[in-house]
Amino acid sequence: METTEDVGRVLVIIPTYDERENIESIIGRVRVSVPEAEILVADDASPDGTGELADRIADGDDHVHVLHRSGKEGLGAAYVAGFRWGLERGFDVLVEMDADGSHQPEELPRLLTALEGHDLVIGSRWVNGGRVENWPKKREALSRGANTYSRLLLGFPVHDSTGGFRAYRATTLTKIGIDEVTSQGYCFQVDLTLRTVRSGLRVAEVPITFVERTHGASKMSRDIMVEAFLKLTQWGLEHRLGRLTGRPDA
């Protein structure tokens, strides 16, 4: 079994906006599940004091760091900022994880193990063994539909390209050009998946159990869903046009 020592230095990036009720618990669970890993809380100036609470935790734990951002700029921007922070400090693996407990830290060792022979590992809800708990049927149908739409339109084999629990090798993020990424939400995850596949890199999916948050409100909005639909459609049309012109990855 591959450990964090095998994959190198691991940074778990946890974006936050009004996650005061969740942040202490999720940090504690990560520290127990992967003790060698370090954590970066990327806080978008949460009005509820999430950033200040994260600072107090970091003061007592040298494996926890806090990146204070100027305002609510979106999930994609927070992750890109976190990636840059980690790459500048020489981390070998950068992990995306939600703050609300929907991603189980106890499953992170399996994602890191799967990095052996791969460049990106996605914790997948929609492969054999993956599942969701306490999700409304409407939300499940939306996620399944978005992923099927992405897979068919963009021509790649990934079943959960919108999934936000994932581990990247640093070399992957460097190669796919994260500084060029401006998309958010569902779209951000699909964008990075597509860039990874089209760069000829290796993607693995590991089944996970996704648990609906118990505290706080979801950050998913109508604007994020509309952006995702429009972007996916644009990328899909470009992909099909590229196949017709002999440039499928343009």
PDB file of C-alpha atoms in Angstrom, residues 80-242:
ATOM      1  CA  VAL A  80      -6.268  27.640  -7.922  1.00  0.00           C
ATOM      2  CA  ALA A  81      -4.925  29.911  -5.161  1.00  0.00           C
ATOM      3  CA  GLY A  82      -4.390  26.851  -2.973  1.00  0.00           C
ATOM      4  CA  PHE A  83      -2.626  24.984  -5.764  1.00  0.00           C
ATOM      5  CA  ARG A  84      -0.268  27.903  -6.316  1.00  0.00           C
ATOM      6  CA  TRP A  85       0.460  28.108  -2.585  1.00  0.00           C
ATOM      7  CA  GLY A  86       1.283  24.409  -2.450  1.00  0.00           C
ATOM      8  CA  LEU A  87       3.354  24.328  -5.633  1.00  0.00           C
ATOM      9  CA  GLU A  88       5.428  27.293  -4.458  1.00  0.00           C
ATOM     10  CA  ARG A  89       6.242  25.372  -1.277  1.00  0.00           C
ATOM     11  CA  GLY A  90       7.256  22.170  -2.973  1.00  0.00           C
ATOM     12  CA  PHE A  91       4.349  19.831  -2.173  1.00  0.00           C
ATOM     13  CA  ASP A  92       4.235  16.717  -4.356  1.00  0.00           C
ATOM     14  CA  VAL A  93       0.516  15.945  -4.091  1.00  0.00           C
ATOM     15  CA  LEU A  94      -2.356  18.404  -3.789  1.00  0.00           C
ATOM     16  CA  VAL A  95      -5.759  17.217  -2.621  1.00  0.00           C
ATOM     17  CA  GLU A  96      -9.154  18.848  -3.070  1.00  0.00           C
ATOM     18  CA  MET A  97     -11.612  18.306  -0.214  1.00  0.00           C
ATOM     19  CA  ASP A  98     -14.856  19.986   0.862  1.00  0.00           C
ATOM     20  CA  ALA A  99     -15.114  21.494   4.337  1.00  0.00           C
ATOM     21  CA  ASP A 100     -18.660  20.305   5.019  1.00  0.00           C
ATOM     22  CA  GLY A 101     -17.916  16.635   5.717  1.00  0.00           C
ATOM     23  CA  SER A 102     -19.388  15.344   2.466  1.00  0.00           C
ATOM     24  CA  HIS A 103     -15.939  13.986   1.587  1.00  0.00           C
ATOM     25  CA  GLN A 104     -14.829  11.425   4.141  1.00  0.00           C
ATOM     26  CA  PRO A 105     -11.196  12.013   5.250  1.00  0.00           C
ATOM     27  CA  GLU A 106     -11.052   8.343   6.220  1.00  0.00           C
ATOM     28  CA  GLU A 107     -11.175   7.505   2.492  1.00  0.00           C
ATOM     29  CA  LEU A 108      -8.244   9.757   1.597  1.00  0.00           C
ATOM     30  CA  PRO A 109      -5.574   7.039   2.120  1.00  0.00           C
ATOM     31  CA  ARG A 110      -7.220   5.006  -0.674  1.00  0.00           C
ATOM     32  CA  LEU A 111      -7.012   7.958  -3.059  1.00  0.00           C
ATOM     33  CA  LEU A 112      -3.329   8.417  -2.243  1.00  0.00           C
ATOM     34  CA  THR A 113      -2.674   4.703  -2.722  1.00  0.00           C
ATOM     35  CA  ALA A 114      -4.297   4.884  -6.167  1.00  0.00           C
ATOM     36  CA  LEU A 115      -1.832   7.609  -7.231  1.00  0.00           C
ATOM     37  CA  GLU A 116       0.657   4.819  -7.882  1.00  0.00           C
ATOM     38  CA  GLY A 117       0.700   4.722 -11.660  1.00  0.00           C
ATOM     39  CA  HIS A 118      -1.695   7.677 -12.053  1.00  0.00           C
ATOM     40  CA  ASP A 119      -1.543  11.454 -12.296  1.00  0.00           C
ATOM     41  CA  LEU A 120      -5.024  12.294 -11.010  1.00  0.00           C
ATOM     42  CA  VAL A 121      -7.257  10.226  -8.739  1.00  0.00           C
ATOM     43  CA  ILE A 122     -10.928  11.146  -8.381  1.00  0.00           C
ATOM     44  CA  GLY A 123     -13.101   9.974  -5.503  1.00  0.00           C
ATOM     45  CA  SER A 124     -16.083   8.822  -7.539  1.00  0.00           C
ATOM     46  CA  ARG A 125     -19.742   8.522  -6.563  1.00  0.00           C
ATOM     47  CA  TRP A 126     -20.771   6.992  -9.869  1.00  0.00           C
ATOM     48  CA  VAL A 127     -18.518   3.938 -10.311  1.00  0.00           C
ATOM     49  CA  ASN A 128     -19.160   0.489  -8.841  1.00  0.00           C
ATOM     50  CA  GLY A 129     -18.915   0.748  -5.063  1.00  0.00           C
ATOM     51  CA  GLY A 130     -19.516   4.514  -4.999  1.00  0.00           C
ATOM     52  CA  ARG A 131     -22.670   5.939  -3.437  1.00  0.00           C
ATOM     53  CA  VAL A 132     -24.332   8.984  -1.907  1.00  0.00           C
ATOM     54  CA  GLU A 133     -26.088   9.301   1.456  1.00  0.00           C
ATOM     55  CA  ASN A 134     -28.960  11.635   2.371  1.00  0.00           C
ATOM     56  CA  TRP A 135     -29.125  13.292  -1.028  1.00  0.00           C
ATOM     57  CA  PRO A 136     -32.506  14.333  -2.466  1.00  0.00           C
ATOM     58  CA  LYS A 137     -33.382  12.350  -5.597  1.00  0.00           C
ATOM     59  CA  LYS A 138     -33.461  15.595  -7.597  1.00  0.00           C
ATOM     60  CA  ARG A 139     -29.870  16.409  -6.606  1.00  0.00           C
ATOM     61  CA  GLU A 140     -28.712  12.879  -7.433  1.00  0.00           C
ATOM     62  CA  ALA A 141     -30.413  12.992 -10.835  1.00  0.00           C
ATOM     63  CA  LEU A 142     -28.783  16.347 -11.562  1.00  0.00           C
ATOM     64  CA  SER A 143     -25.305  15.042 -10.731  1.00  0.00           C
ATOM     65  CA  ARG A 144     -25.732  11.803 -12.664  1.00  0.00           C
ATOM     66  CA  GLY A 145     -27.122  13.721 -15.632  1.00  0.00           C
ATOM     67  CA  ALA A 146     -24.305  16.285 -15.625  1.00  0.00           C
ATOM     68  CA  ASN A 147     -21.681  13.549 -15.568  1.00  0.00           C
ATOM     69  CA  THR A 148     -23.337  11.518 -18.310  1.00  0.00           C
ATOM     70  CA  TYR A 149     -23.678  14.681 -20.400  1.00  0.00           C
ATOM     71  CA  SER A 150     -19.991  15.481 -19.867  1.00  0.00           C
ATOM     72  CA  ARG A 151     -18.846  11.954 -20.704  1.00  0.00           C
ATOM     73  CA  LEU A 152     -20.852  11.686 -23.910  1.00  0.00           C
ATOM     74  CA  LEU A 153     -20.292  15.232 -25.112  1.00  0.00           C
ATOM     75  CA  LEU A 154     -16.560  15.426 -24.398  1.00  0.00           C
ATOM     76  CA  GLY A 155     -15.669  11.850 -25.303  1.00  0.00           C
ATOM     77  CA  PHE A 156     -13.764  10.848 -22.175  1.00  0.00           C
ATOM     78  CA  PRO A 157     -14.341   7.782 -19.973  1.00  0.00           C
ATOM     79  CA  VAL A 158     -14.505   9.496 -16.550  1.00  0.00           C
ATOM     80  CA  HIS A 159     -17.762   8.741 -14.682  1.00  0.00           C
ATOM     81  CA  ASP A 160     -17.561  11.495 -12.032  1.00  0.00           C
ATOM     82  CA  SER A 161     -15.820  14.430 -13.647  1.00  0.00           C
ATOM     83  CA  THR A 162     -17.746  16.868 -11.421  1.00  0.00           C
ATOM     84  CA  GLY A 163     -16.511  15.172  -8.233  1.00  0.00           C
ATOM     85  CA  GLY A 164     -14.559  17.464  -5.913  1.00  0.00           C
ATOM     86  CA  PHE A 165     -12.680  14.911  -3.800  1.00  0.00           C
ATOM     87  CA  ARG A 166      -9.472  14.304  -5.727  1.00  0.00           C
ATOM     88  CA  ALA A 167      -5.693  14.039  -5.536  1.00  0.00           C
ATOM     89  CA  TYR A 168      -3.334  15.551  -8.119  1.00  0.00           C
ATOM     90  CA  ARG A 169       0.354  15.045  -8.503  1.00  0.00           C
ATOM     91  CA  ALA A 170       2.068  18.442  -8.593  1.00  0.00           C
ATOM     92  CA  THR A 171       3.478  17.605 -12.021  1.00  0.00           C
ATOM     93  CA  THR A 172      -0.093  17.208 -13.303  1.00  0.00           C
ATOM     94  CA  LEU A 173      -1.160  20.676 -12.194  1.00  0.00           C
ATOM     95  CA  THR A 174       1.955  22.178 -13.746  1.00  0.00           C
ATOM     96  CA  LYS A 175       1.352  20.433 -17.048  1.00  0.00           C
ATOM     97  CA  ILE A 176      -2.359  21.278 -17.424  1.00  0.00           C
ATOM     98  CA  GLY A 177      -1.887  25.030 -16.927  1.00  0.00           C
ATOM     99  CA  ILE A 178      -3.948  25.891 -13.848  1.00  0.00           C
ATOM    100  CA  ASP A 179      -3.200  29.609 -14.265  1.00  0.00           C
ATOM    101  CA  GLU A 180      -5.416  29.566 -17.359  1.00  0.00           C
ATOM    102  CA  VAL A 181      -8.439  28.137 -15.522  1.00  0.00           C
ATOM    103  CA  THR A 182     -11.283  30.585 -14.824  1.00  0.00           C
ATOM    104  CA  SER A 183     -14.276  28.241 -14.467  1.00  0.00           C
ATOM    105  CA  GLN A 184     -16.113  27.583 -11.191  1.00  0.00           C
ATOM    106  CA  GLY A 185     -18.259  24.941  -9.468  1.00  0.00           C
ATOM    107  CA  TYR A 186     -19.168  21.821 -11.436  1.00  0.00           C
ATOM    108  CA  CYS A 187     -17.446  23.413 -14.404  1.00  0.00           C
ATOM    109  CA  PHE A 188     -14.111  23.798 -12.643  1.00  0.00           C
ATOM    110  CA  GLN A 189     -13.855  20.086 -11.871  1.00  0.00           C
ATOM    111  CA  VAL A 190     -14.791  19.079 -15.425  1.00  0.00           C
ATOM    112  CA  ASP A 191     -12.337  21.625 -16.821  1.00  0.00           C
ATOM    113  CA  LEU A 192      -9.400  20.176 -14.871  1.00  0.00           C
ATOM    114  CA  THR A 193     -10.443  16.610 -15.691  1.00  0.00           C
ATOM    115  CA  LEU A 194     -10.616  17.440 -19.383  1.00  0.00           C
ATOM    116  CA  ARG A 195      -7.235  19.170 -19.319  1.00  0.00           C
ATOM    117  CA  THR A 196      -5.699  16.136 -17.596  1.00  0.00           C
ATOM    118  CA  VAL A 197      -7.132  13.642 -20.084  1.00  0.00           C
ATOM    119  CA  ARG A 198      -6.190  15.752 -23.096  1.00  0.00           C
ATOM    120  CA  SER A 199      -2.647  16.142 -21.783  1.00  0.00           C
ATOM    121  CA  GLY A 200      -2.262  12.365 -22.078  1.00  0.00           C
ATOM    122  CA  LEU A 201      -2.105  11.894 -18.319  1.00  0.00           C
ATOM    123  CA  ARG A 202      -3.537   8.961 -16.379  1.00  0.00           C
ATOM    124  CA  VAL A 203      -6.794   9.282 -14.440  1.00  0.00           C
ATOM    125  CA  ALA A 204      -8.153   6.769 -11.934  1.00  0.00           C
ATOM    126  CA  GLU A 205     -11.521   6.715 -10.149  1.00  0.00           C
ATOM    127  CA  VAL A 206     -11.829   5.312  -6.635  1.00  0.00           C
ATOM    128  CA  PRO A 207     -15.329   4.632  -5.249  1.00  0.00           C
ATOM    129  CA  ILE A 208     -16.322   6.814  -2.292  1.00  0.00           C
ATOM    130  CA  THR A 209     -19.350   7.415  -0.110  1.00  0.00           C
ATOM    131  CA  PHE A 210     -20.513  11.016  -0.448  1.00  0.00           C
ATOM    132  CA  VAL A 211     -22.484  12.211   2.587  1.00  0.00           C
ATOM    133  CA  GLU A 212     -24.756  15.257   2.448  1.00  0.00           C
ATOM    134  CA  ARG A 213     -23.716  18.027   4.842  1.00  0.00           C
ATOM    135  CA  THR A 214     -25.428  18.194   8.229  1.00  0.00           C
ATOM    136  CA  HIS A 215     -24.417  21.775   9.130  1.00  0.00           C
ATOM    137  CA  GLY A 216     -24.581  24.928   7.042  1.00  0.00           C
ATOM    138  CA  ALA A 217     -25.947  25.582   3.572  1.00  0.00           C
ATOM    139  CA  SER A 218     -24.825  24.262   0.198  1.00  0.00           C
ATOM    140  CA  LYS A 219     -22.958  26.771  -1.968  1.00  0.00           C
ATOM    141  CA  MET A 220     -24.454  25.343  -5.176  1.00  0.00           C
ATOM    142  CA  SER A 221     -26.472  27.982  -7.042  1.00  0.00           C
ATOM    143  CA  ARG A 222     -28.462  28.357 -10.224  1.00  0.00           C
ATOM    144  CA  ASP A 223     -25.707  30.555 -11.729  1.00  0.00           C
ATOM    145  CA  ILE A 224     -23.124  27.788 -11.180  1.00  0.00           C
ATOM    146  CA  MET A 225     -25.375  25.210 -12.860  1.00  0.00           C
ATOM    147  CA  VAL A 226     -26.081  27.492 -15.819  1.00  0.00           C
ATOM    148  CA  GLU A 227     -22.360  28.220 -16.229  1.00  0.00           C
ATOM    149  CA  ALA A 228     -21.631  24.499 -16.198  1.00  0.00           C
ATOM    150  CA  PHE A 229     -24.259  23.700 -18.828  1.00  0.00           C
ATOM    151  CA  LEU A 230     -23.107  26.474 -21.172  1.00  0.00           C
ATOM    152  CA  LYS A 231     -19.402  25.668 -20.769  1.00  0.00           C
ATOM    153  CA  LEU A 232     -19.905  21.931 -21.236  1.00  0.00           C
ATOM    154  CA  THR A 233     -21.945  22.540 -24.362  1.00  0.00           C
ATOM    155  CA  GLN A 234     -19.260  24.886 -25.730  1.00  0.00           C
ATOM    156  CA  TRP A 235     -16.471  22.394 -25.010  1.00  0.00           C
ATOM    157  CA  GLY A 236     -18.513  19.553 -26.492  1.00  0.00           C
ATOM    158  CA  LEU A 237     -19.138  21.439 -29.725  1.00  0.00           C
ATOM    159  CA  GLU A 238     -15.463  22.356 -29.953  1.00  0.00           C
ATOM    160  CA  HIS A 239     -14.535  18.707 -29.382  1.00  0.00           C
ATOM    161  CA  ARG A 240     -16.845  17.503 -32.157  1.00  0.00           C
ATOM    162  CA  LEU A 241     -15.685  20.245 -34.512  1.00  0.00           C
ATOM    163  CA  GLY A 242     -12.102  19.271 -33.738  1.00  0.00           C
TER     164      GLY A 242
END
